[in-house]
mmCIF file of C-alpha atoms in Angstrom:
data_model
loop_
_atom_site.group_PDB
_atom_site.id
_atom_site.type_symbol
_atom_site.label_atom_id
_atom_site.label_comp_id
_atom_site.label_asym_id
_atom_site.label_seq_id
_atom_site.Cartn_x
_atom_site.Cartn_y
_atom_site.Cartn_z
ATOM 1 C CA MET A 1 -95.631 -20.665 43.191
ATOM 2 C CA SER A 2 -93.996 -22.892 41.161
ATOM 3 C CA ALA A 3 -92.364 -25.796 43.255
ATOM 4 C CA LYS A 4 -88.759 -25.954 43.377
ATOM 5 C CA PRO A 5 -86.733 -28.546 41.296
ATOM 6 C CA THR A 6 -85.719 -32.119 43.225
ATOM 7 C CA ALA A 7 -81.941 -32.297 44.168
ATOM 8 C CA ASN A 8 -81.774 -34.607 41.587
ATOM 9 C CA ALA A 9 -83.583 -33.133 38.817
ATOM 10 C CA ALA A 10 -80.816 -32.298 37.439
ATOM 11 C CA PHE A 11 -79.579 -35.263 36.758
ATOM 12 C CA ALA A 12 -82.348 -36.906 35.196
ATOM 13 C CA PRO A 13 -82.061 -40.060 33.108
ATOM 14 C CA ARG A 14 -81.719 -38.444 29.670
ATOM 15 C CA LYS A 15 -84.318 -39.763 26.693
ATOM 16 C CA PRO A 16 -82.919 -42.648 25.015
ATOM 17 C CA ARG A 17 -81.416 -41.257 21.295
ATOM 18 C CA LEU A 18 -83.390 -42.083 18.607
ATOM 19 C CA THR A 19 -81.991 -44.977 15.946
ATOM 20 C CA LEU A 20 -81.717 -45.151 12.239
ATOM 21 C CA LYS A 21 -84.387 -48.415 13.229
ATOM 22 C CA ASP A 22 -86.736 -45.976 14.601
ATOM 23 C CA VAL A 23 -86.720 -43.158 11.583
ATOM 24 C CA ALA A 24 -86.838 -46.269 9.655
ATOM 25 C CA ALA A 25 -89.793 -47.310 11.175
ATOM 26 C CA ALA A 26 -91.568 -44.080 11.350
ATOM 27 C CA LEU A 27 -91.070 -43.092 7.487
ATOM 28 C CA ASP A 28 -91.720 -46.915 6.442
ATOM 29 C CA VAL A 29 -88.568 -47.632 4.797
ATOM 30 C CA SER A 30 -86.049 -49.095 5.059
ATOM 31 C CA ARG A 31 -82.978 -48.567 7.777
ATOM 32 C CA THR A 32 -80.526 -48.818 4.675
ATOM 33 C CA THR A 33 -82.602 -45.635 2.668
ATOM 34 C CA VAL A 34 -82.209 -43.528 5.879
ATOM 35 C CA SER A 35 -78.752 -44.784 5.756
ATOM 36 C CA ASN A 36 -78.180 -43.405 1.972
ATOM 37 C CA ALA A 37 -79.678 -40.042 3.085
ATOM 38 C CA PHE A 38 -77.410 -39.276 5.521
ATOM 39 C CA ASN A 39 -73.932 -41.239 4.345
ATOM 40 C CA ARG A 40 -74.742 -41.824 0.626
ATOM 41 C CA PRO A 41 -76.641 -39.526 -0.856
ATOM 42 C CA GLU A 42 -75.755 -40.653 -4.521
ATOM 43 C CA GLN A 43 -78.156 -43.820 -4.083
ATOM 44 C CA LEU A 44 -81.571 -41.787 -3.587
ATOM 45 C CA SER A 45 -83.025 -39.329 -6.000
ATOM 46 C CA GLU A 46 -82.775 -35.842 -4.475
ATOM 47 C CA ALA A 47 -86.463 -35.396 -3.759
ATOM 48 C CA LEU A 48 -86.360 -38.722 -1.471
ATOM 49 C CA ARG A 49 -83.117 -37.970 -0.058
ATOM 50 C CA ALA A 50 -84.244 -33.977 1.447
ATOM 51 C CA ASP A 51 -87.675 -35.592 2.327
ATOM 52 C CA ILE A 52 -85.815 -38.298 4.515
ATOM 53 C CA LEU A 53 -83.926 -35.648 5.846
ATOM 54 C CA ALA A 54 -87.072 -33.364 6.843
ATOM 55 C CA LYS A 55 -88.734 -35.581 8.696
ATOM 56 C CA ALA A 56 -85.762 -37.312 10.833
ATOM 57 C CA ARG A 57 -85.243 -33.530 11.557
ATOM 58 C CA GLU A 58 -88.921 -33.154 12.878
ATOM 59 C CA LEU A 59 -87.972 -36.594 15.154
ATOM 60 C CA GLY A 60 -85.246 -34.786 16.354
ATOM 61 C CA TYR A 61 -82.769 -37.148 14.593
ATOM 62 C CA PHE A 62 -79.927 -35.246 13.034
ATOM 63 C CA GLY A 63 -77.614 -38.673 11.503
ATOM 64 C CA PRO A 64 -75.664 -41.287 13.166
ATOM 65 C CA ASP A 65 -73.973 -41.328 16.514
ATOM 66 C CA PRO A 66 -70.119 -39.888 15.335
ATOM 67 C CA ALA A 67 -68.601 -42.045 18.620
ATOM 68 C CA ALA A 68 -70.678 -45.172 17.677
ATOM 69 C CA ARG A 69 -69.402 -44.841 14.331
ATOM 70 C CA ALA A 70 -66.310 -44.200 15.266
ATOM 71 C CA LEU A 71 -65.980 -46.780 17.603
ATOM 72 C CA ARG A 72 -67.013 -49.311 14.619
ATOM 73 C CA SER A 73 -64.395 -48.042 12.274
ATOM 74 C CA ARG A 74 -61.643 -47.695 15.462
ATOM 75 C CA GLU A 75 -60.179 -44.315 14.463
ATOM 76 C CA ILE A 76 -61.083 -41.452 16.561
ATOM 77 C CA ARG A 77 -59.067 -38.971 14.997
ATOM 78 C CA GLN A 78 -57.901 -37.967 18.562
ATOM 79 C CA VAL A 79 -55.398 -37.781 20.457
ATOM 80 C CA ALA A 80 -55.335 -37.918 24.233
ATOM 81 C CA VAL A 81 -52.663 -36.207 26.452
ATOM 82 C CA VAL A 82 -51.866 -37.814 30.874
ATOM 83 C CA PHE A 83 -51.108 -34.420 32.155
ATOM 84 C CA HIS A 84 -49.107 -34.210 35.343
ATOM 85 C CA HIS A 85 -51.393 -32.120 37.137
ATOM 86 C CA ASP A 86 -55.030 -30.912 37.743
ATOM 87 C CA LEU A 87 -57.060 -28.863 34.808
ATOM 88 C CA SER A 88 -56.430 -25.814 36.682
ATOM 89 C CA PHE A 89 -52.444 -25.668 36.530
ATOM 90 C CA ALA A 90 -52.422 -27.225 32.465
ATOM 91 C CA LEU A 91 -54.843 -23.699 31.618
ATOM 92 C CA ALA A 92 -52.537 -22.073 34.525
ATOM 93 C CA ASP A 93 -49.120 -22.665 34.065
ATOM 94 C CA PRO A 94 -47.305 -20.723 30.968
ATOM 95 C CA LEU A 95 -44.787 -23.966 30.076
ATOM 96 C CA SER A 96 -47.755 -26.046 30.417
ATOM 97 C CA ILE A 97 -49.371 -23.948 27.779
ATOM 98 C CA GLU A 98 -47.127 -23.662 25.598
ATOM 99 C CA PHE A 99 -46.704 -27.635 25.447
ATOM 100 C CA LEU A 100 -50.510 -27.718 24.760
ATOM 101 C CA ARG A 101 -50.773 -25.063 21.998
ATOM 102 C CA GLY A 102 -47.782 -26.870 19.792
ATOM 103 C CA VAL A 103 -49.941 -30.002 20.015
ATOM 104 C CA ALA A 104 -52.939 -28.075 19.156
ATOM 105 C CA GLN A 105 -51.101 -26.695 16.340
ATOM 106 C CA GLU A 106 -50.132 -30.014 14.966
ATOM 107 C CA LEU A 107 -53.313 -31.693 15.527
ATOM 108 C CA ASP A 108 -55.239 -29.293 14.200
ATOM 109 C CA ALA A 109 -52.912 -29.591 10.839
ATOM 110 C CA ARG A 110 -54.653 -33.055 10.645
ATOM 111 C CA GLY A 111 -58.091 -32.229 11.666
ATOM 112 C CA MET A 112 -57.632 -34.004 14.516
ATOM 113 C CA THR A 113 -58.752 -33.415 17.789
ATOM 114 C CA MET A 114 -57.143 -33.329 21.417
ATOM 115 C CA GLN A 115 -58.692 -35.075 24.455
ATOM 116 C CA LEU A 116 -56.670 -34.169 27.763
ATOM 117 C CA ILE A 117 -56.732 -36.366 31.142
ATOM 118 C CA PRO A 118 -55.836 -34.617 33.909
ATOM 119 C CA LYS A 119 -53.963 -36.357 36.907
ATOM 120 C CA MET A 120 -55.502 -38.371 39.592
ATOM 121 C CA GLY A 121 -54.721 -37.235 42.862
ATOM 122 C CA ARG A 122 -50.541 -37.385 43.526
ATOM 123 C CA THR A 123 -49.808 -39.939 41.071
ATOM 124 C CA VAL A 124 -50.992 -40.827 37.370
ATOM 125 C CA SER A 125 -53.404 -43.103 37.225
ATOM 126 C CA LEU A 126 -52.162 -44.945 33.557
ATOM 127 C CA ALA A 127 -54.858 -47.412 34.305
ATOM 128 C CA TYR A 128 -57.500 -44.649 33.871
ATOM 129 C CA ALA A 129 -55.784 -42.753 30.709
ATOM 130 C CA PHE A 130 -55.979 -46.565 28.624
ATOM 131 C CA GLN A 131 -59.153 -46.704 28.772
ATOM 132 C CA THR A 132 -58.905 -43.582 26.418
ATOM 133 C CA THR A 133 -61.134 -44.284 23.130
ATOM 134 C CA ALA A 134 -58.110 -41.825 21.577
ATOM 135 C CA ASP A 135 -56.302 -43.490 19.029
ATOM 136 C CA ALA A 136 -52.900 -42.120 20.860
ATOM 137 C CA LEU A 137 -51.701 -41.215 23.882
ATOM 138 C CA VAL A 138 -49.011 -38.800 25.115
ATOM 139 C CA VAL A 139 -47.776 -38.878 28.362
ATOM 140 C CA TYR A 140 -46.801 -35.575 29.758
ATOM 141 C CA ALA A 141 -46.301 -36.422 33.159
ATOM 142 C CA GLU A 142 -43.186 -38.750 35.389
ATOM 143 C CA VAL A 143 -43.884 -42.163 35.060
ATOM 144 C CA ASP A 144 -41.962 -43.670 37.961
ATOM 145 C CA ALA A 145 -40.153 -47.144 37.345
ATOM 146 C CA ASP A 146 -43.388 -49.422 38.575
ATOM 147 C CA LEU A 147 -45.119 -48.316 35.986
ATOM 148 C CA ALA A 148 -43.430 -48.629 32.940
ATOM 149 C CA PRO A 149 -44.689 -52.742 32.797
ATOM 150 C CA GLU A 150 -48.245 -50.961 31.876
ATOM 151 C CA VAL A 151 -46.711 -48.630 29.454
ATOM 152 C CA LYS A 152 -44.873 -51.427 27.258
ATOM 153 C CA ALA A 153 -48.409 -52.873 28.287
ATOM 154 C CA PHE A 154 -50.442 -50.611 26.325
ATOM 155 C CA SER A 155 -51.553 -51.644 22.735
ATOM 156 C CA LYS A 156 -52.169 -48.087 21.039
ATOM 157 C CA PRO A 157 -49.739 -45.563 19.975
ATOM 158 C CA ILE A 158 -47.702 -43.755 22.560
ATOM 159 C CA VAL A 159 -44.942 -40.928 23.484
ATOM 160 C CA LEU A 160 -43.950 -39.952 27.133
ATOM 161 C CA VAL A 161 -42.580 -36.381 26.997
ATOM 162 C CA ASP A 162 -40.138 -35.163 29.957
ATOM 163 C CA THR A 163 -40.012 -38.835 31.101
ATOM 164 C CA GLY A 164 -38.415 -41.774 29.661
ATOM 165 C CA VAL A 165 -39.186 -45.854 30.148
ATOM 166 C CA THR A 166 -36.276 -48.419 27.853
ATOM 167 C CA GLY A 167 -37.990 -48.984 24.622
ATOM 168 C CA VAL A 168 -40.923 -46.670 24.714
ATOM 169 C CA PRO A 169 -40.325 -43.590 22.395
ATOM 170 C CA SER A 170 -40.515 -40.223 24.327
ATOM 171 C CA VAL A 171 -39.240 -36.139 23.588
ATOM 172 C CA ARG A 172 -37.124 -34.653 25.773
ATOM 173 C CA MET A 173 -34.584 -32.229 26.095
ATOM 174 C CA ASP A 174 -31.611 -33.288 28.036
ATOM 175 C CA ASP A 175 -32.361 -31.715 31.675
ATOM 176 C CA ARG A 176 -28.822 -33.104 33.137
ATOM 177 C CA ALA A 177 -27.021 -31.103 30.790
ATOM 178 C CA GLY A 178 -29.385 -27.697 31.052
ATOM 179 C CA ALA A 179 -29.007 -27.851 34.718
ATOM 180 C CA ALA A 180 -25.402 -28.034 34.747
ATOM 181 C CA ALA A 181 -24.663 -25.237 32.365
ATOM 182 C CA ALA A 182 -27.563 -23.079 34.742
ATOM 183 C CA MET A 183 -24.849 -24.268 37.786
ATOM 184 C CA ASP A 184 -21.574 -23.276 35.603
ATOM 185 C CA HIS A 185 -23.454 -19.782 34.926
ATOM 186 C CA ALA A 186 -24.322 -19.772 38.664
ATOM 187 C CA LEU A 187 -20.258 -21.050 39.844
ATOM 188 C CA LYS A 188 -18.836 -17.713 37.617
ATOM 189 C CA GLY A 189 -20.102 -15.593 40.623
ATOM 190 C CA ALA A 190 -18.066 -17.225 43.136
ATOM 191 C CA PRO A 191 -21.010 -17.866 45.497
ATOM 192 C CA ASP A 192 -20.421 -18.846 49.147
ATOM 193 C CA ARG A 193 -23.420 -21.428 48.915
ATOM 194 C CA VAL A 194 -26.159 -22.029 46.107
ATOM 195 C CA LEU A 195 -29.696 -22.436 46.831
ATOM 196 C CA VAL A 196 -31.857 -24.866 44.782
ATOM 197 C CA LEU A 197 -35.428 -24.481 44.969
ATOM 198 C CA SER A 198 -36.441 -27.731 43.890
ATOM 199 C CA PHE A 199 -39.238 -29.713 42.743
ATOM 200 C CA THR A 200 -40.581 -32.587 45.678
ATOM 201 C CA LEU A 201 -38.963 -35.752 46.047
ATOM 202 C CA ASP A 202 -39.422 -38.932 47.551
ATOM 203 C CA GLU A 203 -37.381 -40.352 50.269
ATOM 204 C CA ARG A 204 -35.668 -42.725 47.574
ATOM 205 C CA GLN A 205 -35.298 -39.846 45.399
ATOM 206 C CA ARG A 206 -33.518 -37.568 48.270
ATOM 207 C CA LYS A 207 -31.706 -40.260 49.293
ATOM 208 C CA HIS A 208 -29.623 -40.534 45.503
ATOM 209 C CA ARG A 209 -29.815 -36.479 44.927
ATOM 210 C CA LEU A 210 -25.945 -36.087 45.811
ATOM 211 C CA ASP A 211 -24.812 -39.452 43.812
ATOM 212 C CA LEU A 212 -22.302 -38.865 41.492
ATOM 213 C CA LYS A 213 -22.055 -41.683 39.275
ATOM 214 C CA SER A 214 -26.459 -41.675 39.587
ATOM 215 C CA PRO A 215 -27.707 -43.578 35.504
ATOM 216 C CA ARG A 216 -30.335 -41.937 33.424
ATOM 217 C CA SER A 217 -33.671 -41.756 35.352
ATOM 218 C CA GLY A 218 -37.232 -40.699 33.983
ATOM 219 C CA SER A 219 -36.961 -37.836 36.385
ATOM 220 C CA VAL A 220 -37.146 -34.189 35.367
ATOM 221 C CA THR A 221 -36.423 -33.442 39.205
ATOM 222 C CA MET A 222 -33.433 -35.976 39.116
ATOM 223 C CA GLU A 223 -32.487 -35.515 35.889
ATOM 224 C CA ARG A 224 -31.512 -31.396 37.087
ATOM 225 C CA SER A 225 -30.253 -32.990 40.701
ATOM 226 C CA HIS A 226 -27.623 -34.446 38.662
ATOM 227 C CA GLY A 227 -27.430 -32.105 36.510
ATOM 228 C CA TYR A 228 -26.442 -29.410 39.238
ATOM 229 C CA VAL A 229 -24.770 -31.731 41.563
ATOM 230 C CA GLY A 230 -22.756 -33.764 38.645
ATOM 231 C CA ALA A 231 -21.362 -29.585 37.529
ATOM 232 C CA ALA A 232 -21.114 -28.474 41.399
ATOM 233 C CA HIS A 233 -18.202 -31.594 41.240
ATOM 234 C CA LYS A 234 -16.299 -30.917 38.952
ATOM 235 C CA ALA A 235 -15.826 -27.301 39.103
ATOM 236 C CA GLY A 236 -14.670 -28.206 42.516
ATOM 237 C CA PHE A 237 -17.557 -26.208 44.317
ATOM 238 C CA ASP A 238 -17.956 -28.102 48.220
ATOM 239 C CA LEU A 239 -21.839 -29.700 47.776
ATOM 240 C CA ASP A 240 -22.507 -28.910 51.701
ATOM 241 C CA ARG A 241 -22.612 -25.525 50.324
ATOM 242 C CA ILE A 242 -25.480 -26.795 47.941
ATOM 243 C CA ASP A 243 -28.839 -26.226 50.070
ATOM 244 C CA TRP A 244 -32.287 -28.083 48.663
ATOM 245 C CA LEU A 245 -35.648 -26.191 49.372
ATOM 246 C CA GLU A 246 -38.645 -28.530 47.738
ATOM 247 C CA MET A 247 -41.381 -26.557 46.233
ATOM 248 C CA ASP A 248 -44.891 -27.225 45.281
ATOM 249 C CA ASP A 249 -44.914 -26.782 42.287
ATOM 250 C CA ASN A 250 -48.473 -26.153 41.801
ATOM 251 C CA LYS A 251 -48.312 -22.946 44.252
ATOM 252 C CA PRO A 252 -44.934 -21.597 43.997
ATOM 253 C CA ALA A 253 -45.890 -18.841 45.203
ATOM 254 C CA ASP A 254 -47.049 -20.188 48.978
ATOM 255 C CA GLU A 255 -43.439 -20.628 49.372
ATOM 256 C CA ILE A 256 -42.466 -17.410 49.831
ATOM 257 C CA ASP A 257 -42.345 -17.490 53.418
ATOM 258 C CA ARG A 258 -39.669 -20.428 53.751
ATOM 259 C CA ILE A 259 -37.288 -18.990 51.091
ATOM 260 C CA THR A 260 -37.453 -15.873 53.776
ATOM 261 C CA ASP A 261 -37.046 -17.486 56.706
ATOM 262 C CA TYR A 262 -33.828 -19.631 54.397
ATOM 263 C CA LEU A 263 -32.807 -16.223 54.231
ATOM 264 C CA LYS A 264 -32.403 -14.962 57.690
ATOM 265 C CA GLN A 265 -30.552 -17.729 58.863
ATOM 266 C CA LEU A 266 -27.326 -17.232 56.032
ATOM 267 C CA PRO A 267 -24.504 -14.583 57.817
ATOM 268 C CA ALA A 268 -24.463 -11.422 56.412
ATOM 269 C CA ARG A 269 -22.612 -10.801 53.596
ATOM 270 C CA THR A 270 -22.868 -14.125 52.653
ATOM 271 C CA LYS A 271 -22.624 -14.597 48.698
ATOM 272 C CA LEU A 272 -25.663 -16.875 47.350
ATOM 273 C CA ALA A 273 -26.112 -18.133 43.870
ATOM 274 C CA VAL A 274 -30.232 -19.291 43.294
ATOM 275 C CA LEU A 275 -30.664 -21.521 40.996
ATOM 276 C CA GLY A 276 -34.641 -22.460 40.047
ATOM 277 C CA MET A 277 -35.475 -26.239 39.009
ATOM 278 C CA ALA A 278 -39.018 -24.120 36.957
ATOM 279 C CA ASP A 279 -39.581 -19.782 36.688
ATOM 280 C CA THR A 280 -41.795 -19.537 38.461
ATOM 281 C CA MET A 281 -39.901 -21.001 41.659
ATOM 282 C CA ALA A 282 -36.886 -18.766 40.359
ATOM 283 C CA LEU A 283 -39.322 -16.076 40.463
ATOM 284 C CA VAL A 284 -40.823 -16.485 43.648
ATOM 285 C CA GLY A 285 -36.986 -16.235 44.897
ATOM 286 C CA VAL A 286 -36.662 -12.947 43.097
ATOM 287 C CA GLU A 287 -39.524 -11.785 45.012
ATOM 288 C CA ALA A 288 -38.168 -13.273 48.531
ATOM 289 C CA LEU A 289 -34.937 -10.888 47.708
ATOM 290 C CA ARG A 290 -36.498 -7.995 46.369
ATOM 291 C CA GLY A 291 -34.871 -4.897 48.780
ATOM 292 C CA ASN A 292 -32.182 -7.335 50.206
ATOM 293 C CA ARG A 293 -29.885 -5.863 51.778
ATOM 294 C CA ARG A 294 -28.498 -8.718 53.811
ATOM 295 C CA LEU A 295 -26.667 -10.620 51.270
ATOM 296 C CA ASP A 296 -24.354 -10.450 48.359
ATOM 297 C CA VAL A 297 -26.969 -12.541 45.483
ATOM 298 C CA THR A 298 -24.634 -13.357 42.522
ATOM 299 C CA SER A 299 -26.787 -14.475 40.198
ATOM 300 C CA ILE A 300 -30.525 -15.911 40.322
ATOM 301 C CA VAL A 301 -30.907 -19.419 37.089
ATOM 302 C CA GLY A 302 -34.178 -20.416 36.684
ATOM 303 C CA PHE A 303 -35.674 -22.706 33.710
ATOM 304 C CA ASP A 304 -38.227 -23.121 31.018
ATOM 305 C CA ASP A 305 -38.062 -19.135 29.771
ATOM 306 C CA ILE A 306 -41.830 -18.523 30.071
ATOM 307 C CA PRO A 307 -43.315 -14.919 29.387
ATOM 308 C CA ALA A 308 -42.332 -13.390 33.021
ATOM 309 C CA ALA A 309 -38.792 -14.799 32.626
ATOM 310 C CA GLY A 310 -38.347 -11.819 30.179
ATOM 311 C CA ALA A 311 -40.682 -9.306 32.200
ATOM 312 C CA ALA A 312 -39.104 -9.385 35.123
ATOM 313 C CA GLY A 313 -35.019 -9.479 33.784
ATOM 314 C CA LEU A 314 -34.420 -12.955 34.814
ATOM 315 C CA THR A 315 -31.373 -15.169 33.882
ATOM 316 C CA THR A 316 -33.055 -19.062 32.477
ATOM 317 C CA MET A 317 -32.662 -22.134 30.720
ATOM 318 C CA ARG A 318 -35.080 -21.496 27.270
ATOM 319 C CA GLN A 319 -36.974 -24.474 25.836
ATOM 320 C CA ASP A 320 -39.412 -24.587 23.078
ATOM 321 C CA GLY A 321 -42.650 -25.801 25.281
ATOM 322 C CA ALA A 322 -44.402 -25.777 21.445
ATOM 323 C CA LEU A 323 -41.857 -27.667 19.853
ATOM 324 C CA LYS A 324 -41.694 -30.016 22.424
ATOM 325 C CA GLY A 325 -45.603 -30.814 21.793
ATOM 326 C CA ARG A 326 -45.131 -30.812 18.017
ATOM 327 C CA LEU A 327 -42.341 -32.949 18.035
ATOM 328 C CA ALA A 328 -44.970 -35.346 20.159
ATOM 329 C CA VAL A 329 -47.490 -35.419 17.863
ATOM 330 C CA ARG A 330 -44.807 -36.515 15.017
ATOM 331 C CA GLN A 331 -44.001 -38.889 16.885
ATOM 332 C CA VAL A 332 -46.502 -40.979 18.397
ATOM 333 C CA LEU A 333 -48.790 -40.971 14.940
ATOM 334 C CA ASP A 334 -45.555 -40.770 12.385
ATOM 335 C CA GLY A 335 -42.821 -42.549 14.788
ATOM 336 C CA GLU A 336 -40.432 -39.196 13.856
ATOM 337 C CA ARG A 337 -37.957 -39.635 15.853
ATOM 338 C CA SER A 338 -36.166 -36.743 17.667
ATOM 339 C CA ASP A 339 -32.818 -35.502 19.016
ATOM 340 C CA PRO A 340 -32.913 -34.625 22.624
ATOM 341 C CA LEU A 341 -34.577 -31.164 22.674
ATOM 342 C CA PRO A 342 -31.970 -28.309 22.533
ATOM 343 C CA PHE A 343 -32.136 -25.730 24.910
ATOM 344 C CA GLU A 344 -30.112 -21.933 25.358
ATOM 345 C CA LEU A 345 -28.446 -20.186 28.449
ATOM 346 C CA VAL A 346 -30.534 -16.963 28.388
ATOM 347 C CA VAL A 347 -28.444 -14.021 30.177
ATOM 348 C CA ARG A 348 -30.740 -10.855 31.653
ATOM 349 C CA ASN A 349 -30.238 -8.955 34.583
ATOM 350 C CA THR A 350 -29.986 -11.813 37.568
#
């Protein structure tokens, strides 16, 4: 009976990587000769080069370490993307997939690769991200004001996506204007109340959510909140008739019970409009209202226009996630500035 491997067997130290010096010593030639065999073949005869490559393979040496060579040349040909959630979200969320697809399309065309740095816990760890060996950094995550000095001090090319720091290039849509357009559409149905399914906020943000004179910020959540509020105020809609329900955008489907509890508290025949800061949230609202006969639902409006929105007939604000990814790469590598990305109200069944 064979012995079971120890718990640490999987973490046994790897054998040291062979170097040019090791191969040269084993073949009794100079390091320069071995280097030429891999990097400058025109410097050697075909026979000598073939002999060196064959013997190097026998030793288990297959060429210089590309990472070390890239570090020496200071060109990795890689762009790092700091992502605003963990990896499982990045590979499942429809809008995030579209954004990463756009980044990949632009990098593929340049023969470059992508490094994905997920969010660490509840906050973006820029100190960790700034250690990347990549040539440039795309920050697809909300950057709070207290992180602005770190962002400005970063020594490599950097671009922010869906957030903003004064003096740092960014790619984003006008979230405030997009949210205002969504509210304008919702108010056409003359609702008694409006329910906003919102991204989560901290206490400071909640305090200023209804501030009609708020300056532009780097927060998507605050910009969309101010867009909703500003449009409602302009239309003469009482802001006290706007209800806010914050949802975990990582798992919006888990919030359906909270929406159902809210709906039960409304008087029968209340005319209700629902605005979701993301389609994934609005679609949970659609599900919570399925089969409803107590309330008069005047409209449900999402944000993003993911594929599921079209399939469900959801009215939404469309933005092009793939275009956003492509523009982010062009800006960080070429310095190509972009205007705020376009948005479009797509009216469907809701």
